[in-house]
Amino acid sequence: MDETRDPEARILELRARIAHHNHLYNDLDTPEISDGDYDLLMRELRALEEMHPEFQTPDSPADTVGGAVSATFAPVQHRMPMTSLDNAMDGAELAAWGERLVRQLAGEPTSFVCELKIDGLAMSLRYEHGELVQAATRGDGKMGEDVTANIRTIASIPQTLQDPEGIRIPDVLEVRGEVYMPLGSFTALNAAAVAAGEKLLVNPRNAAAGSLRQKDSRITAKRSLSFWSYQLGEVVGGPQFTNHHETLQFIEALGFPVNPHIRQLATVDEVAEFCLGWQRDRHTLDYDIDGCVVKVDDLAQREKLGFTSRAPRWAIAFKFPPEERTTLLRDIMISVGRTGRVTPFAVLEPVFVGGSTVAMSTLHNQDQVALKDVRPGDTVIVRKAGDVIPEVVGPVLSLRSEDSVPWVFPTECPCPLKSELVRPVGEANITCIEIACPFQRDQRIIYFASRGAMDIEGLGERTVMQLSEARRADGQSLVKTPADIYFVTVEDLLQLEGFATISAERLVAAIQGSRDRPLPRLLTALGIKHLGPSAAEGLSRAFGTLDAIMDAGEADLALTEGLGGIIAASIRRWFDVEDNRAFIERLREAGVEFGNVVVSRQPQILAGKAVVVTGTVEGFTREEAEAAIKDRGGKSPGSVSKKTFAVVVGAEPGASKVTKATELGVPMLDEIGFAHLLATGDLPESSVSVAVEPVPEA
Ligand code: IVH
C-alpha cells in the first residue's frame, strides 16, 4: 500500500478499479487481471476503509458481491441472498478467525465442516415438489440470472429428486453449489480449439462461465460441465436439521453430487492441517480449487454468529497463494542450445506466482508463440502450478495497445556471428547451423561440465561465460572448446571477477580431478547427437577405450548392444569432423583418461520410482532413456499417474502426458533435470528446471 498518497483518492481509485474488474469478470467473462491480483486490490481497499472509516459508504465494492444482471437472461430475485465469503490468506488469519469465533460464542465448544473451494461459478438450484424449476447465477447476491435451460444440460444435476425411503422431499428446496469444468474437459476443449485454429480458453473457470452464458443450450451441453453441492438455500417443508453435515448427507441422498473430500473437524489446528494439506495436494484433483471453505457445523451457532454486510461470520475461505498472475511481457528473446536449437522465451516483469518469483518462461517454439499470439508489451497471464515449469498462458487482449503487431521470429542468431537461423521443413524447431557459434560453444562447455557428464563442481553457467569472454595476452579466447578448460590456470582465474586464490585453486583442482572420469561419462560429455549415458555405457563395455571407438567403423559400432544404426551413424560422423578430432587430441594432451572402463552396475538410486519419458530427450533414444532409468532400479511406464515420480519432457512431448502431469502436479524435468535425476536419484533442487537457457550478453 502506498502510504504517501491521499487515502480518500486511493479509496476512490480502488473502488473504481474493482468495480471495473467486477464487471469484466462477472458480466463479460473477460477478466483483465488474475484472481490473485484482484484479491490484492480488494485487500488494500478493505485495509484503507478500516483505517479511514470516515470514507466508508454502503455501496463500496468491498461490501458487495458479484456483478450486474445482463439482458440476455431473465433476472431472478434470490429468496435468500447468495453472499460471498471472507478470506484468510494464511494460517495466522485462519487462527485469528478461530479466536474471534470463540469470543463471539462466549467460549461454547464448536466444530467445523471443511470443504474444498471449487473454482467455478456459484449456482442456486430451485426444486418445487422434487422438480427442478429454476437455476440462477449469483449475480450481485440479491439478483441473479436465470440459466435453467443451460443447467438442464449438466448430467450430474438431478432434474427430479430421488425419493429415498424415510425422507420427505421438501416442497421447496434450494441447493447451492458450484458449476465447474473438469480439467480433462478443459484440456479436450482446448485441443479441439488448436485443431480448429481457434483462440485458446484461458482457464477452466472462464471456460465454464462462457459455457453457461451460451444462448443456445446445445452448445452448453457439449461442454461437459459438472457440479458440486455445498449449501442449502431456501427450504420449505421437509426434515429439520441441527448440523451442516446432516444437510450435506440429506442432499446427497436426494441425488446431488457432494464432494467426497469434505471432513468434519473439531479444532482449528486440524482445520489448518486440512487446508495446508489441500494446498499441497490441489493438483491431484481433476478440477481447480482455489482454497478451502471452513464452516461452523452447528446451525444454531450459525444463527448466533450471523452475517456482516457481505459475508457470514460462521464461515471463512482459506485462499491458496495464487497460481496465476498477470504481468507485463517485456520482451520475447531467443536462446541457443548446445545443438543449435533456438528456443524463444518470455522476459517478464518479475511476478510472484505459485510460490516463487517468475521472470522468464519458455515459449517452446515458433508455433507456440503464434498460437498464443503473445507480443512484447502485452499484459499476459502467467501460471505456475505446483512443481510445474511456469508458463505464459496467453495475452489479455482487452489491454493490448492498438499499434501492437505479432512477434516475428528473428532470422539471425543473437550471437556476435549473427549466423542464419533455419527451420527445416516438417520440424518444429528453428536451428542455428553455424558450428562456430559462440553461444552453442558455451552451452557445450556447460554440458561437458554438468553433473551427468564430467561433473565438475563449480564450473557452472556463469563461470563458463566468464571464461569464454576472457582473452589471453595474444588476444585469443581463453576457452574455445571444452578441452581448453584443462589448461586454465589459477592465474587465469584470478583475472576474472569474483575469484580469489582459494576459489581459483579449488576450481582448477576440480577441473584436473575430472580427468579420470569413467569412459561412459567422457563419451556423454562430448555431446554427440543421440549419444546418451546408456549407449555410452554399452560402447565402453564393447570397445574399452575412446581410441577404439573413434577408429571403429559404423557397422561395428552398430553391433553394440542397445545401440542402433542411427546412433552409430551419428557417432561415426562426429569423429570424422576434423575439429572434433582436434578436440579429442586436446583432451589427450590435457591428460584426460581415455580408457577408464570401470563400468560397474549403476547404484540403484531410482529403486521404486516411476519416471515417464515423453518426447525426444537430447542424447537419448526413447529406449535409452528408459534403459537409463531401469538400470538405476526405476520403472519407466508409458503413462502418467498419481504414483509417477517425475516426467521427463523432451522435444515435441505428448500433449496428454504433459497435461496429465500438470493436472496431477507431477514434477516435469528437462534434459538437464534428467541428467541430475540420473546422477543423484533426486529431483533438481527447485524440483523444476526451466527449459530455458538464458542468452548470454552479446
Ligand atoms: S459456501 C454463505 N462452499 O466461493 C456461504 N462456497 O468466495 C456461501 N465456493 O460464492 C458459499 N466452493 O462461489 C461455499 N465449498 C464451498 C465453495 C464455495 C466454492 C465459492 C462460491 C462462493 C465463493 C465465495
mmCIF file of N, CA and C in Angstrom, residues 512-612:
data_model
loop_
_atom_site.group_PDB
_atom_site.id
_atom_site.type_symbol
_atom_site.label_atom_id
_atom_site.label_comp_id
_atom_site.label_asym_id
_atom_site.label_seq_id
_atom_site.Cartn_x
_atom_site.Cartn_y
_atom_site.Cartn_z
ATOM 1 N N GLN A 512 40.979 -30.491 -12.879
ATOM 2 C CA GLN A 512 42.014 -31.510 -13.060
ATOM 3 C C GLN A 512 41.536 -32.864 -12.517
ATOM 4 N N GLY A 513 40.795 -32.807 -11.416
ATOM 5 C CA GLY A 513 40.304 -34.041 -10.797
ATOM 6 C C GLY A 513 39.312 -34.791 -11.674
ATOM 7 N N SER A 514 38.753 -34.110 -12.673
ATOM 8 C CA SER A 514 37.752 -34.774 -13.527
ATOM 9 C C SER A 514 38.410 -35.572 -14.655
ATOM 10 N N ARG A 515 39.754 -35.537 -14.731
ATOM 11 C CA ARG A 515 40.411 -36.157 -15.895
ATOM 12 C C ARG A 515 40.293 -37.679 -15.918
ATOM 13 N N ASP A 516 40.091 -38.282 -14.744
ATOM 14 C CA ASP A 516 39.993 -39.754 -14.768
ATOM 15 C C ASP A 516 38.554 -40.248 -14.605
ATOM 16 N N ARG A 517 37.618 -39.468 -15.072
ATOM 17 C CA ARG A 517 36.235 -39.939 -15.034
ATOM 18 C C ARG A 517 36.098 -41.201 -15.901
ATOM 19 N N PRO A 518 35.144 -42.068 -15.534
ATOM 20 C CA PRO A 518 34.919 -43.270 -16.349
ATOM 21 C C PRO A 518 34.581 -42.910 -17.796
ATOM 22 N N LEU A 519 34.967 -43.803 -18.693
ATOM 23 C CA LEU A 519 34.767 -43.558 -20.127
ATOM 24 C C LEU A 519 33.317 -43.195 -20.505
ATOM 25 N N PRO A 520 32.308 -43.881 -19.937
ATOM 26 C CA PRO A 520 30.937 -43.513 -20.341
ATOM 27 C C PRO A 520 30.623 -42.033 -20.084
ATOM 28 N N ARG A 521 31.153 -41.498 -19.004
ATOM 29 C CA ARG A 521 30.920 -40.079 -18.716
ATOM 30 C C ARG A 521 31.611 -39.200 -19.751
ATOM 31 N N LEU A 522 32.838 -39.577 -20.084
ATOM 32 C CA LEU A 522 33.577 -38.787 -21.080
ATOM 33 C C LEU A 522 32.833 -38.807 -22.417
ATOM 34 N N LEU A 523 32.384 -40.000 -22.808
ATOM 35 C CA LEU A 523 31.654 -40.132 -24.079
ATOM 36 C C LEU A 523 30.392 -39.268 -24.076
ATOM 37 N N THR A 524 29.673 -39.310 -22.964
ATOM 38 C CA THR A 524 28.456 -38.500 -22.851
ATOM 39 C C THR A 524 28.799 -37.023 -22.968
ATOM 40 N N ALA A 525 29.892 -36.629 -22.295
ATOM 41 C CA ALA A 525 30.269 -35.217 -22.232
ATOM 42 C C ALA A 525 30.619 -34.640 -23.604
ATOM 43 N N LEU A 526 30.991 -35.506 -24.558
ATOM 44 C CA LEU A 526 31.363 -35.000 -25.881
ATOM 45 C C LEU A 526 30.177 -34.320 -26.564
ATOM 46 N N GLY A 527 28.969 -34.710 -26.173
ATOM 47 C CA GLY A 527 27.786 -34.051 -26.728
ATOM 48 C C GLY A 527 27.464 -34.507 -28.143
ATOM 49 N N ILE A 528 27.745 -35.776 -28.443
ATOM 50 C CA ILE A 528 27.433 -36.309 -29.772
ATOM 51 C C ILE A 528 25.924 -36.529 -29.864
ATOM 52 N N LYS A 529 25.339 -36.084 -30.958
ATOM 53 C CA LYS A 529 23.889 -36.192 -31.113
ATOM 54 C C LYS A 529 23.434 -37.641 -30.926
ATOM 55 N N HIS A 530 22.385 -37.851 -30.223
ATOM 56 C CA HIS A 530 21.767 -39.154 -29.926
ATOM 57 C C HIS A 530 22.550 -40.012 -28.935
ATOM 58 N N LEU A 531 23.805 -39.626 -28.591
ATOM 59 C CA LEU A 531 24.589 -40.499 -27.708
ATOM 60 C C LEU A 531 24.427 -40.073 -26.250
ATOM 61 N N GLY A 532 23.599 -40.839 -25.538
ATOM 62 C CA GLY A 532 23.363 -40.535 -24.128
ATOM 63 C C GLY A 532 24.083 -41.514 -23.227
ATOM 64 N N PRO A 533 23.906 -41.379 -21.897
ATOM 65 C CA PRO A 533 24.647 -42.190 -20.934
ATOM 66 C C PRO A 533 24.506 -43.693 -21.142
ATOM 67 N N SER A 534 23.313 -44.127 -21.564
ATOM 68 C CA SER A 534 23.104 -45.563 -21.643
ATOM 69 C C SER A 534 23.881 -46.166 -22.821
ATOM 70 N N ALA A 535 23.794 -45.527 -23.983
ATOM 71 C CA ALA A 535 24.564 -46.003 -25.142
ATOM 72 C C ALA A 535 26.059 -45.887 -24.850
ATOM 73 N N ALA A 536 26.431 -44.857 -24.112
ATOM 74 C CA ALA A 536 27.844 -44.658 -23.781
ATOM 75 C C ALA A 536 28.363 -45.823 -22.935
ATOM 76 N N GLU A 537 27.517 -46.330 -22.051
ATOM 77 C CA GLU A 537 27.889 -47.499 -21.245
ATOM 78 C C GLU A 537 28.144 -48.703 -22.139
ATOM 79 N N GLY A 538 27.202 -48.930 -23.051
ATOM 80 C CA GLY A 538 27.315 -50.076 -23.954
ATOM 81 C C GLY A 538 28.593 -49.999 -24.778
ATOM 82 N N LEU A 539 28.867 -48.834 -25.324
ATOM 83 C CA LEU A 539 30.063 -48.643 -26.155
ATOM 84 C C LEU A 539 31.328 -48.884 -25.330
ATOM 85 N N SER A 540 31.332 -48.381 -24.102
ATOM 86 C CA SER A 540 32.514 -48.511 -23.259
ATOM 87 C C SER A 540 32.806 -49.975 -22.974
ATOM 88 N N ARG A 541 31.712 -50.713 -22.682
ATOM 89 C CA ARG A 541 31.874 -52.146 -22.403
ATOM 90 C C ARG A 541 32.416 -52.861 -23.630
ATOM 91 N N ALA A 542 31.874 -52.510 -24.807
ATOM 92 C CA ALA A 542 32.223 -53.232 -26.025
ATOM 93 C C ALA A 542 33.623 -52.878 -26.535
ATOM 94 N N PHE A 543 34.021 -51.621 -26.413
ATOM 95 C CA PHE A 543 35.279 -51.206 -27.059
ATOM 96 C C PHE A 543 36.418 -50.905 -26.082
ATOM 97 N N GLY A 544 36.111 -50.563 -24.877
ATOM 98 C CA GLY A 544 37.151 -50.403 -23.854
ATOM 99 C C GLY A 544 37.869 -49.072 -23.823
ATOM 100 N N THR A 545 38.147 -48.480 -24.983
ATOM 101 C CA THR A 545 38.845 -47.187 -24.957
ATOM 102 C C THR A 545 38.211 -46.225 -25.961
ATOM 103 N N LEU A 546 38.481 -44.958 -25.741
ATOM 104 C CA LEU A 546 37.956 -43.949 -26.660
ATOM 105 C C LEU A 546 38.585 -44.114 -28.044
ATOM 106 N N ASP A 547 39.879 -44.481 -28.084
ATOM 107 C CA ASP A 547 40.538 -44.650 -29.382
ATOM 108 C C ASP A 547 39.897 -45.762 -30.197
ATOM 109 N N ALA A 548 39.545 -46.844 -29.516
ATOM 110 C CA ALA A 548 38.923 -47.965 -30.234
ATOM 111 C C ALA A 548 37.574 -47.541 -30.817
ATOM 112 N N ILE A 549 36.844 -46.739 -30.076
ATOM 113 C CA ILE A 549 35.527 -46.280 -30.558
ATOM 114 C C ILE A 549 35.719 -45.333 -31.742
ATOM 115 N N MET A 550 36.712 -44.469 -31.592
ATOM 116 C CA MET A 550 36.989 -43.464 -32.631
ATOM 117 C C MET A 550 37.387 -44.140 -33.941
ATOM 118 N N ASP A 551 38.059 -45.280 -33.826
ATOM 119 C CA ASP A 551 38.548 -45.953 -35.033
ATOM 120 C C ASP A 551 37.554 -46.964 -35.589
ATOM 121 N N ALA A 552 36.512 -47.262 -34.873
ATOM 122 C CA ALA A 552 35.578 -48.303 -35.321
ATOM 123 C C ALA A 552 34.738 -47.810 -36.492
ATOM 124 N N GLY A 553 34.398 -48.733 -37.375
ATOM 125 C CA GLY A 553 33.519 -48.395 -38.498
ATOM 126 C C GLY A 553 32.070 -48.350 -38.020
ATOM 127 N N GLU A 554 31.228 -47.739 -38.846
ATOM 128 C CA GLU A 554 29.824 -47.593 -38.478
ATOM 129 C C GLU A 554 29.173 -48.950 -38.204
ATOM 130 N N ALA A 555 29.521 -49.933 -39.062
ATOM 131 C CA ALA A 555 28.902 -51.250 -38.917
ATOM 132 C C ALA A 555 29.283 -51.888 -37.590
ATOM 133 N N ASP A 556 30.543 -51.761 -37.197
ATOM 134 C CA ASP A 556 30.980 -52.327 -35.911
ATOM 135 C C ASP A 556 30.281 -51.643 -34.748
ATOM 136 N N LEU A 557 30.195 -50.330 -34.854
ATOM 137 C CA LEU A 557 29.528 -49.577 -33.787
ATOM 138 C C LEU A 557 28.092 -50.057 -33.625
ATOM 139 N N ALA A 558 27.443 -50.273 -34.779
ATOM 140 C CA ALA A 558 26.020 -50.632 -34.755
ATOM 141 C C ALA A 558 25.782 -51.998 -34.116
ATOM 142 N N LEU A 559 26.850 -52.819 -34.027
ATOM 143 C CA LEU A 559 26.689 -54.150 -33.416
ATOM 144 C C LEU A 559 26.593 -54.079 -31.890
ATOM 145 N N THR A 560 26.976 -52.943 -31.337
ATOM 146 C CA THR A 560 26.936 -52.797 -29.881
ATOM 147 C C THR A 560 25.521 -52.978 -29.360
ATOM 148 N N GLU A 561 25.433 -53.688 -28.250
ATOM 149 C CA GLU A 561 24.113 -53.956 -27.668
ATOM 150 C C GLU A 561 23.408 -52.642 -27.293
ATOM 151 N N GLY A 562 22.178 -52.543 -27.664
ATOM 152 C CA GLY A 562 21.381 -51.369 -27.278
ATOM 153 C C GLY A 562 21.683 -50.134 -28.095
ATOM 154 N N LEU A 563 22.365 -50.308 -29.214
ATOM 155 C CA LEU A 563 22.760 -49.126 -29.980
ATOM 156 C C LEU A 563 22.364 -49.356 -31.441
ATOM 157 N N GLY A 564 21.506 -48.527 -31.968
ATOM 158 C CA GLY A 564 21.016 -48.753 -33.325
ATOM 159 C C GLY A 564 21.855 -48.048 -34.374
ATOM 160 N N GLY A 565 21.386 -48.191 -35.601
ATOM 161 C CA GLY A 565 22.097 -47.618 -36.737
ATOM 162 C C GLY A 565 22.180 -46.099 -36.700
ATOM 163 N N ILE A 566 21.136 -45.481 -36.170
ATOM 164 C CA ILE A 566 21.110 -44.013 -36.177
ATOM 165 C C ILE A 566 22.202 -43.453 -35.271
ATOM 166 N N ILE A 567 22.332 -44.059 -34.082
ATOM 167 C CA ILE A 567 23.363 -43.567 -33.155
ATOM 168 C C ILE A 567 24.745 -43.871 -33.745
ATOM 169 N N ALA A 568 24.885 -45.085 -34.294
ATOM 170 C CA ALA A 568 26.183 -45.479 -34.862
ATOM 171 C C ALA A 568 26.607 -44.474 -35.940
ATOM 172 N N ALA A 569 25.664 -44.120 -36.804
ATOM 173 C CA ALA A 569 25.985 -43.185 -37.897
ATOM 174 C C ALA A 569 26.353 -41.820 -37.326
ATOM 175 N N SER A 570 25.629 -41.429 -36.308
ATOM 176 C CA SER A 570 25.881 -40.116 -35.714
ATOM 177 C C SER A 570 27.276 -40.071 -35.077
ATOM 178 N N ILE A 571 27.651 -41.176 -34.407
ATOM 179 C CA ILE A 571 28.975 -41.233 -33.759
ATOM 180 C C ILE A 571 30.072 -41.164 -34.826
ATOM 181 N N ARG A 572 29.871 -41.986 -35.861
ATOM 182 C CA ARG A 572 30.889 -42.035 -36.927
ATOM 183 C C ARG A 572 31.082 -40.643 -37.537
ATOM 184 N N ARG A 573 29.944 -40.002 -37.839
ATOM 185 C CA ARG A 573 30.004 -38.676 -38.461
ATOM 186 C C ARG A 573 30.747 -37.693 -37.560
ATOM 187 N N TRP A 574 30.467 -37.787 -36.284
ATOM 188 C CA TRP A 574 31.062 -36.830 -35.335
ATOM 189 C C TRP A 574 32.581 -36.971 -35.326
ATOM 190 N N PHE A 575 33.054 -38.230 -35.269
ATOM 191 C CA PHE A 575 34.505 -38.421 -35.193
ATOM 192 C C PHE A 575 35.189 -38.096 -36.525
ATOM 193 N N ASP A 576 34.423 -38.051 -37.587
ATOM 194 C CA ASP A 576 35.017 -37.719 -38.883
ATOM 195 C C ASP A 576 35.217 -36.218 -39.068
ATOM 196 N N VAL A 577 34.637 -35.430 -38.207
ATOM 197 C CA VAL A 577 34.800 -33.976 -38.338
ATOM 198 C C VAL A 577 36.162 -33.574 -37.762
ATOM 199 N N GLU A 578 36.912 -32.850 -38.557
ATOM 200 C CA GLU A 578 38.291 -32.534 -38.170
ATOM 201 C C GLU A 578 38.381 -31.786 -36.842
ATOM 202 N N ASP A 579 37.495 -30.775 -36.659
ATOM 203 C CA ASP A 579 37.510 -30.004 -35.408
ATOM 204 C C ASP A 579 37.294 -30.910 -34.196
ATOM 205 N N ASN A 580 36.437 -31.908 -34.379
ATOM 206 C CA ASN A 580 36.161 -32.811 -33.261
ATOM 207 C C ASN A 580 37.388 -33.663 -32.935
ATOM 208 N N ARG A 581 38.093 -34.103 -33.991
ATOM 209 C CA ARG A 581 39.351 -34.854 -33.785
ATOM 210 C C ARG A 581 40.343 -33.993 -33.002
ATOM 211 N N ALA A 582 40.421 -32.730 -33.407
ATOM 212 C CA ALA A 582 41.358 -31.814 -32.735
ATOM 213 C C ALA A 582 40.972 -31.666 -31.255
ATOM 214 N N PHE A 583 39.673 -31.618 -31.017
ATOM 215 C CA PHE A 583 39.146 -31.513 -29.649
ATOM 216 C C PHE A 583 39.594 -32.731 -28.830
ATOM 217 N N ILE A 584 39.473 -33.931 -29.442
ATOM 218 C CA ILE A 584 39.872 -35.162 -28.758
ATOM 219 C C ILE A 584 41.378 -35.135 -28.446
ATOM 220 N N GLU A 585 42.163 -34.674 -29.434
ATOM 221 C CA GLU A 585 43.618 -34.646 -29.221
ATOM 222 C C GLU A 585 43.980 -33.680 -28.096
ATOM 223 N N ARG A 586 43.243 -32.609 -28.022
ATOM 224 C CA ARG A 586 43.495 -31.627 -26.962
ATOM 225 C C ARG A 586 43.145 -32.228 -25.586
ATOM 226 N N LEU A 587 42.104 -33.061 -25.570
ATOM 227 C CA LEU A 587 41.761 -33.753 -24.318
ATOM 228 C C LEU A 587 42.894 -34.702 -23.923
ATOM 229 N N ARG A 588 43.458 -35.386 -24.940
ATOM 230 C CA ARG A 588 44.552 -36.327 -24.684
ATOM 231 C C ARG A 588 45.753 -35.568 -24.111
ATOM 232 N N GLU A 589 46.031 -34.425 -24.777
ATOM 233 C CA GLU A 589 47.142 -33.579 -24.351
ATOM 234 C C GLU A 589 46.956 -33.132 -22.885
ATOM 235 N N ALA A 590 45.707 -32.897 -22.514
ATOM 236 C CA ALA A 590 45.405 -32.447 -21.140
ATOM 237 C C ALA A 590 45.556 -33.580 -20.135
ATOM 238 N N GLY A 591 45.727 -34.815 -20.653
ATOM 239 C CA GLY A 591 45.879 -35.945 -19.739
ATOM 240 C C GLY A 591 44.555 -36.560 -19.313
ATOM 241 N N VAL A 592 43.519 -36.341 -20.105
ATOM 242 C CA VAL A 592 42.218 -36.958 -19.781
ATOM 243 C C VAL A 592 42.312 -38.457 -20.077
ATOM 244 N N GLU A 593 41.852 -39.257 -19.142
ATOM 245 C CA GLU A 593 41.900 -40.724 -19.227
ATOM 246 C C GLU A 593 40.907 -41.215 -20.296
ATOM 247 N N PHE A 594 41.406 -41.994 -21.292
ATOM 248 C CA PHE A 594 40.521 -42.444 -22.381
ATOM 249 C C PHE A 594 40.042 -43.883 -22.211
ATOM 250 N N GLY A 595 40.491 -44.542 -21.155
ATOM 251 C CA GLY A 595 40.131 -45.965 -21.082
ATOM 252 C C GLY A 595 39.701 -46.425 -19.701
ATOM 253 N N ASN A 596 39.103 -45.539 -18.946
ATOM 254 C CA ASN A 596 38.676 -45.915 -17.601
ATOM 255 C C ASN A 596 37.324 -46.608 -17.674
ATOM 256 N N VAL A 597 37.388 -47.952 -17.853
ATOM 257 C CA VAL A 597 36.119 -48.664 -18.031
ATOM 258 C C VAL A 597 35.724 -49.429 -16.787
ATOM 259 N N VAL A 598 35.670 -48.716 -15.690
ATOM 260 C CA VAL A 598 35.105 -49.374 -14.505
ATOM 261 C C VAL A 598 33.589 -49.264 -14.606
ATOM 262 N N VAL A 599 33.038 -49.991 -15.609
ATOM 263 C CA VAL A 599 31.597 -49.873 -15.830
ATOM 264 C C VAL A 599 30.879 -50.752 -14.821
ATOM 265 N N SER A 600 30.801 -50.234 -13.635
ATOM 266 C CA SER A 600 30.143 -51.025 -12.594
ATOM 267 C C SER A 600 28.639 -50.938 -12.804
ATOM 268 N N ARG A 601 27.910 -51.812 -12.104
ATOM 269 C CA ARG A 601 26.458 -51.721 -12.127
ATOM 270 C C ARG A 601 26.072 -50.374 -11.510
ATOM 271 N N GLN A 602 25.089 -49.758 -12.088
ATOM 272 C CA GLN A 602 24.669 -48.455 -11.565
ATOM 273 C C GLN A 602 24.155 -48.594 -10.142
ATOM 274 N N PRO A 603 24.435 -47.644 -9.258
ATOM 275 C CA PRO A 603 23.766 -47.666 -7.954
ATOM 276 C C PRO A 603 22.251 -47.527 -8.161
ATOM 277 N N GLN A 604 21.501 -48.251 -7.370
ATOM 278 C CA GLN A 604 20.045 -48.339 -7.600
ATOM 279 C C GLN A 604 19.313 -47.136 -6.997
ATOM 280 N N ILE A 605 19.669 -45.957 -7.486
ATOM 281 C CA ILE A 605 19.151 -44.734 -6.873
ATOM 282 C C ILE A 605 17.706 -44.416 -7.266
ATOM 283 N N LEU A 606 17.192 -45.109 -8.269
ATOM 284 C CA LEU A 606 15.796 -44.832 -8.648
ATOM 285 C C LEU A 606 14.869 -45.983 -8.240
ATOM 286 N N ALA A 607 15.369 -46.838 -7.338
ATOM 287 C CA ALA A 607 14.577 -48.011 -6.944
ATOM 288 C C ALA A 607 13.184 -47.588 -6.495
ATOM 289 N N GLY A 608 12.182 -48.231 -7.068
ATOM 290 C CA GLY A 608 10.804 -47.973 -6.667
ATOM 291 C C GLY A 608 10.209 -46.703 -7.245
ATOM 292 N N LYS A 609 10.969 -45.992 -8.082
ATOM 293 C CA LYS A 609 10.437 -44.740 -8.614
ATOM 294 C C LYS A 609 10.025 -44.914 -10.079
ATOM 295 N N ALA A 610 8.871 -44.339 -10.418
ATOM 296 C CA ALA A 610 8.401 -44.422 -11.808
ATOM 297 C C ALA A 610 8.672 -43.092 -12.504
ATOM 298 N N VAL A 611 9.440 -43.150 -13.576
ATOM 299 C CA VAL A 611 9.788 -41.933 -14.317
ATOM 300 C C VAL A 611 9.312 -42.108 -15.757
ATOM 301 N N VAL A 612 8.375 -41.268 -16.168
ATOM 302 C CA VAL A 612 7.810 -41.377 -17.516
ATOM 303 C C VAL A 612 8.603 -40.461 -18.456
#
